[in-house]
Amino acid sequence: MSALSSVAAVTLFAEDHERSKEFYGRAFEREPVYEDAAAVAFRLDNLLVNVLRREEAPELVKPAAVAAPDAGPGVLLTLSVEDVDAAVEQLAARGVELLNGPVDRPWGVRTACFADPDGHAWEVAGPPRG
């Protein structure tokens, strides 16, 4: 039996395929590794980020319902970085606006959070300052 310990891909449901493609290409400075009329995928080291048109999502999760576009974040995806402030500067240079941070959290991690155009929350996290 295979161990359930390695996340290979994350699929995010999006309203506007082209808007998401532009955002992820710009935010992570990556070209898509796959694209068709329903999805676009980007490779981040060991993780595939697949952005799927929302209308294609019900088939994947039925009988569960797909969350409404304005439901707010239902997940926080964390990117591990060595220097949160440097990562924030890179994101700002790419036109990505923060939701919060950088801030040193009580649990010993420095974080900053941003969202994609569909409200999926991403966090950069690393060692605290000093």
Coordinates of N, CA and C in Angstrom, one line a residue:
M1 N 0.8 -1.2 0.0 CA 0.0 0.0 0.0 C 0.9 1.2 0.0
S2 N 0.5 2.2 -0.8 CA 1.3 3.5 -0.8 C 1.0 4.3 0.4
A3 N 2.1 5.0 0.8 CA 2.0 5.9 2.0 C 1.3 7.2 1.5
L4 N 0.4 7.7 2.3 CA -0.3 9.0 2.0 C 0.5 10.1 2.6
S5 N 1.7 10.4 2.1 CA 2.5 11.4 2.7 C 3.1 12.4 1.8
S6 N 2.8 12.4 0.5 CA 3.4 13.3 -0.4 C 2.3 14.0 -1.3
V7 N 2.2 15.3 -1.1 CA 1.3 16.1 -1.9 C 1.9 16.4 -3.3
A8 N 1.3 15.9 -4.3 CA 1.8 16.1 -5.7 C 1.2 17.3 -6.4
A9 N 0.0 17.6 -6.1 CA -0.7 18.7 -6.8 C -1.8 19.3 -5.9
V10 N -2.0 20.6 -6.1 CA -3.2 21.3 -5.5 C -4.0 21.9 -6.7
T11 N -5.3 21.6 -6.7 CA -6.1 22.2 -7.7 C -7.0 23.3 -7.1
L12 N -6.9 24.4 -7.7 CA -7.7 25.6 -7.2 C -8.7 25.9 -8.3
F13 N -10.0 26.2 -7.8 CA -11.1 26.4 -8.7 C -11.1 27.9 -9.0
A14 N -11.2 28.3 -10.2 CA -11.1 29.7 -10.6 C -12.3 30.2 -11.5
E15 N -12.6 31.4 -11.4 CA -13.7 32.0 -12.3 C -13.1 32.3 -13.7
D16 N -11.9 32.9 -13.8 CA -11.4 33.4 -15.0 C -10.1 32.7 -15.3
H17 N -10.0 31.8 -16.2 CA -8.9 31.0 -16.6 C -7.7 31.9 -17.0
E18 N -7.9 32.9 -17.8 CA -6.8 33.7 -18.3 C -6.3 34.6 -17.2
R19 N -7.2 35.2 -16.4 CA -6.8 36.0 -15.3 C -5.9 35.2 -14.3
S20 N -6.2 34.0 -14.0 CA -5.4 33.2 -13.1 C -4.1 32.8 -13.8
K21 N -4.1 32.5 -15.1 CA -2.9 32.2 -15.8 C -1.9 33.4 -15.7
E22 N -2.4 34.6 -15.9 CA -1.6 35.8 -15.8 C -1.0 36.0 -14.4
F23 N -1.9 35.8 -13.4 CA -1.5 36.0 -12.0 C -0.4 35.1 -11.6
Y24 N -0.6 33.8 -11.8 CA 0.4 32.8 -11.4 C 1.7 32.9 -12.2
G25 N 1.6 33.2 -13.5 CA 2.8 33.4 -14.3 C 3.6 34.5 -13.7
R26 N 2.9 35.6 -13.4 CA 3.6 36.8 -12.9 C 4.1 36.6 -11.4
A27 N 3.2 36.1 -10.6 CA 3.6 36.0 -9.1 C 4.8 35.1 -8.9
F28 N 4.8 33.9 -9.6 CA 5.8 32.9 -9.4 C 6.9 32.9 -10.5
E29 N 6.7 33.8 -11.5 CA 7.7 33.8 -12.6 C 7.9 32.4 -13.2
R30 N 6.7 31.9 -13.6 CA 6.7 30.5 -14.2 C 5.9 30.5 -15.4
E31 N 6.3 29.7 -16.4 CA 5.5 29.4 -17.5 C 4.6 28.1 -17.2
P32 N 3.4 28.1 -17.8 CA 2.6 26.9 -17.5 C 3.3 25.6 -18.0
V33 N 3.1 24.5 -17.3 CA 3.7 23.2 -17.8 C 2.6 22.4 -18.5
Y34 N 1.3 22.9 -18.3 CA 0.2 22.3 -19.0 C -0.9 23.4 -19.1
E35 N -1.6 23.3 -20.2 CA -2.8 24.2 -20.4 C -3.7 23.6 -21.4
D36 N -5.0 23.7 -21.1 CA -6.1 23.4 -22.1 C -7.2 24.4 -21.8
A37 N -8.3 24.2 -22.4 CA -9.5 25.1 -22.3 C -10.0 25.2 -20.9
A38 N -9.8 24.2 -20.1 CA -10.3 24.1 -18.7 C -9.3 24.4 -17.6
A39 N -8.0 24.2 -17.9 CA -7.0 24.3 -16.8 C -5.7 24.8 -17.2
V40 N -5.0 25.3 -16.3 CA -3.6 25.7 -16.5 C -2.8 25.3 -15.3
A41 N -1.6 24.7 -15.5 CA -0.9 24.2 -14.3 C 0.6 24.8 -14.3
F42 N 1.1 25.0 -13.1 CA 2.4 25.6 -12.9 C 3.2 24.6 -12.0
R43 N 4.4 24.4 -12.2 CA 5.3 23.6 -11.4 C 6.0 24.5 -10.4
L44 N 5.9 24.2 -9.1 CA 6.7 24.9 -8.0 C 7.5 23.9 -7.3
D45 N 8.7 23.7 -7.7 CA 9.6 22.7 -7.2 C 8.9 21.3 -7.2
N46 N 8.4 20.8 -6.0 CA 7.8 19.5 -5.9 C 6.3 19.5 -5.9
L47 N 5.7 20.6 -6.3 CA 4.2 20.8 -6.2 C 3.7 21.3 -7.6
L48 N 2.7 20.7 -8.1 CA 2.0 21.2 -9.2 C 0.8 22.0 -8.8
V49 N 0.7 23.2 -9.2 CA -0.5 24.1 -8.9 C -1.3 24.1 -10.2
N50 N -2.5 23.4 -10.1 CA -3.4 23.3 -11.2 C -4.6 24.3 -10.9
V51 N -4.8 25.2 -11.9 CA -6.0 26.1 -11.7 C -7.0 25.7 -12.7
L52 N -8.2 25.3 -12.2 CA -9.2 24.7 -13.0 C -10.4 25.7 -13.0
R53 N -11.0 25.8 -14.2 CA -12.3 26.6 -14.3 C -13.3 26.1 -13.4
R54 N -13.9 27.0 -12.6 CA -14.9 26.6 -11.6 C -16.0 25.7 -12.1
E55 N -16.5 25.9 -13.3 CA -17.6 25.1 -13.9 C -17.2 23.7 -14.2
E56 N -15.9 23.4 -14.2 CA -15.4 22.0 -14.4 C -15.2 21.3 -13.0
A57 N -15.3 22.0 -11.9 CA -15.0 21.4 -10.6 C -16.0 20.5 -10.1
P58 N -17.3 20.7 -10.3 CA -18.3 19.7 -9.6 C -18.0 18.3 -9.9
E59 N -17.6 17.9 -11.1 CA -17.3 16.5 -11.5 C -16.3 15.9 -10.6
L60 N -15.3 16.7 -10.1 CA -14.2 16.2 -9.3 C -14.5 16.0 -7.9
V61 N -15.5 16.8 -7.4 CA -15.8 16.7 -5.9 C -17.2 16.2 -5.6
K62 N -18.0 15.8 -6.6 CA -19.4 15.4 -6.3 C -19.3 14.1 -5.4
P63 N -20.2 14.0 -4.5 CA -21.4 14.8 -4.3 C -21.3 16.0 -3.5
A64 N -20.1 16.4 -3.1 CA -19.9 17.6 -2.4 C -20.1 18.8 -3.3
A65 N -20.5 19.9 -2.8 CA -20.7 21.1 -3.6 C -19.4 22.0 -3.6
V66 N -19.2 22.6 -4.7 CA -18.1 23.6 -4.9 C -18.5 24.8 -4.2
A67 N -17.5 25.4 -3.4 CA -17.8 26.6 -2.6 C -18.1 27.8 -3.6
A68 N -18.9 28.7 -3.2 CA -19.2 29.9 -3.9 C -18.0 30.7 -4.1
P69 N -17.9 31.5 -5.2 CA -16.7 32.3 -5.4 C -16.4 33.3 -4.3
D70 N -17.5 33.8 -3.7 CA -17.3 34.8 -2.7 C -17.3 34.3 -1.2
A71 N -17.1 33.0 -1.1 CA -17.1 32.3 0.2 C -15.9 32.7 1.1
G72 N -14.9 33.2 0.5 CA -13.7 33.6 1.3 C -12.7 32.4 1.3
P73 N -11.5 32.6 1.7 CA -10.5 31.5 1.7 C -11.0 30.3 2.5
G74 N -10.8 29.1 1.9 CA -11.1 27.9 2.6 C -9.8 27.1 2.8
V75 N -8.7 27.6 2.4 CA -7.4 27.0 2.5 C -6.3 28.0 2.5
L76 N -5.2 27.8 3.2 CA -4.0 28.6 3.2 C -2.9 27.8 2.7
L77 N -2.3 28.1 1.6 CA -1.1 27.4 1.0 C 0.1 28.2 1.4
T78 N 1.1 27.4 2.0 CA 2.3 28.1 2.5 C 3.5 27.7 1.7
L79 N 4.3 28.8 1.3 CA 5.5 28.6 0.7 C 6.6 28.9 1.7
S80 N 7.6 28.0 1.8 CA 8.7 28.1 2.7 C 9.8 28.9 2.1
V81 N 10.2 30.0 2.7 CA 11.3 30.9 2.2 C 12.3 31.1 3.3
E82 N 13.5 31.5 2.9 CA 14.6 31.8 3.9 C 14.4 33.2 4.4
D83 N 13.9 34.1 3.6 CA 13.7 35.5 4.0 C 12.4 36.1 3.6
V84 N 11.5 36.2 4.5 CA 10.1 36.6 4.2 C 10.1 38.0 3.6
D85 N 10.9 38.9 4.2 CA 10.9 40.3 3.7 C 11.4 40.4 2.2
A86 N 12.4 39.6 1.9 CA 12.9 39.6 0.5 C 11.9 39.0 -0.4
A87 N 11.2 38.0 0.0 CA 10.1 37.4 -0.8 C 9.0 38.4 -1.0
V88 N 8.6 39.2 0.0 CA 7.6 40.2 -0.1 C 8.0 41.2 -1.1
E89 N 9.3 41.6 -1.1 CA 9.8 42.6 -2.0 C 9.7 42.0 -3.5
Q90 N 10.0 40.8 -3.6 CA 9.9 40.1 -5.0 C 8.4 40.2 -5.4
L91 N 7.5 39.8 -4.5 CA 6.1 39.8 -4.9 C 5.6 41.2 -5.2
A92 N 6.0 42.2 -4.5 CA 5.6 43.6 -4.7 C 6.1 44.0 -6.1
A93 N 7.3 43.7 -6.4 CA 7.9 44.0 -7.7 C 7.1 43.4 -8.9
R94 N 6.4 42.3 -8.6 CA 5.6 41.5 -9.6 C 4.2 42.0 -9.6
G95 N 3.9 43.0 -8.7 CA 2.5 43.5 -8.7 C 1.6 42.8 -7.8
V96 N 2.1 42.0 -6.9 CA 1.2 41.2 -6.0 C 1.0 42.0 -4.7
E97 N -0.2 42.2 -4.3 CA -0.5 42.9 -3.1 C -0.7 42.0 -1.9
L98 N -0.2 42.4 -0.8 CA -0.4 41.6 0.4 C -1.7 41.8 1.1
L99 N -2.2 40.7 1.7 CA -3.3 40.8 2.6 C -2.9 41.2 4.0
N100 N -1.7 40.7 4.4 CA -1.2 41.1 5.7 C 0.3 40.8 5.8
G101 N 1.0 41.3 6.8 CA 2.4 41.0 7.0 C 3.3 41.9 6.3
P102 N 4.6 41.6 6.4 CA 5.2 40.6 7.2 C 5.0 40.8 8.7
V103 N 4.8 39.7 9.4 CA 4.6 39.8 10.9 C 5.3 38.5 11.5
D104 N 5.9 38.8 12.6 CA 6.5 37.6 13.4 C 5.3 37.1 14.3
R105 N 5.0 35.8 14.0 CA 3.9 35.1 14.7 C 4.4 34.6 16.1
P106 N 3.5 34.4 17.0 CA 3.8 33.9 18.3 C 4.4 32.5 18.3
W107 N 4.2 31.7 17.3 CA 4.7 30.4 17.2 C 6.0 30.3 16.6
G108 N 6.7 31.5 16.4 CA 8.1 31.5 16.0 C 8.4 31.5 14.5
V109 N 7.4 32.0 13.7 CA 7.5 32.0 12.3 C 7.2 33.5 11.8
R110 N 7.9 34.0 10.8 CA 7.5 35.3 10.2 C 6.7 34.9 8.9
T111 N 5.6 35.6 8.7 CA 4.7 35.3 7.6 C 4.2 36.6 6.9
A112 N 3.8 36.4 5.7 CA 3.1 37.5 5.0 C 2.1 36.7 4.1
C113 N 0.9 37.3 3.9 CA -0.2 36.6 3.2 C -0.6 37.4 2.0
F114 N -0.9 36.7 0.9 CA -1.5 37.3 -0.3 C -2.6 36.4 -0.9
A115 N -3.4 36.9 -1.8 CA -4.4 36.1 -2.4 C -4.3 36.2 -3.9
D116 N -4.8 35.1 -4.6 CA -4.9 35.2 -6.0 C -6.2 35.8 -6.4
P117 N -6.5 36.1 -7.7 CA -7.7 36.8 -8.1 C -9.0 36.1 -7.6
D118 N -9.0 34.8 -7.3 CA -10.2 34.1 -6.9 C -10.2 34.0 -5.3
G119 N -9.3 34.7 -4.6 CA -9.3 34.7 -3.2 C -8.6 33.5 -2.5
H120 N -7.9 32.7 -3.3 CA -7.1 31.6 -2.7 C -6.0 32.2 -1.9
A121 N -5.8 31.9 -0.7 CA -4.8 32.5 0.2 C -3.5 31.8 0.1
W122 N -2.4 32.6 -0.1 CA -1.1 32.0 -0.1 C -0.3 32.8 1.0
E123 N 0.6 32.1 1.6 CA 1.5 32.6 2.7 C 2.9 32.3 2.3
V124 N 3.8 33.3 2.6 CA 5.2 33.0 2.6 C 5.6 33.0 4.1
A125 N 6.4 32.0 4.4 CA 6.7 31.8 5.8 C 8.2 31.4 6.0
G126 N 8.8 32.0 7.0 CA 10.2 31.7 7.2 C 10.6 32.1 8.7
P127 N 11.9 32.1 8.9 CA 12.4 32.4 10.3 C 12.0 33.8 10.7
P128 N 11.8 34.1 12.0 CA 11.5 35.4 12.4 C 12.7 36.3 12.2
R129 N 12.5 37.6 12.3 CA 13.6 38.6 12.1 C 14.5 38.5 13.3
G130 N 15.7 38.8 13.1 CA 16.7 38.9 14.2 C 17.1 37.5 14.7

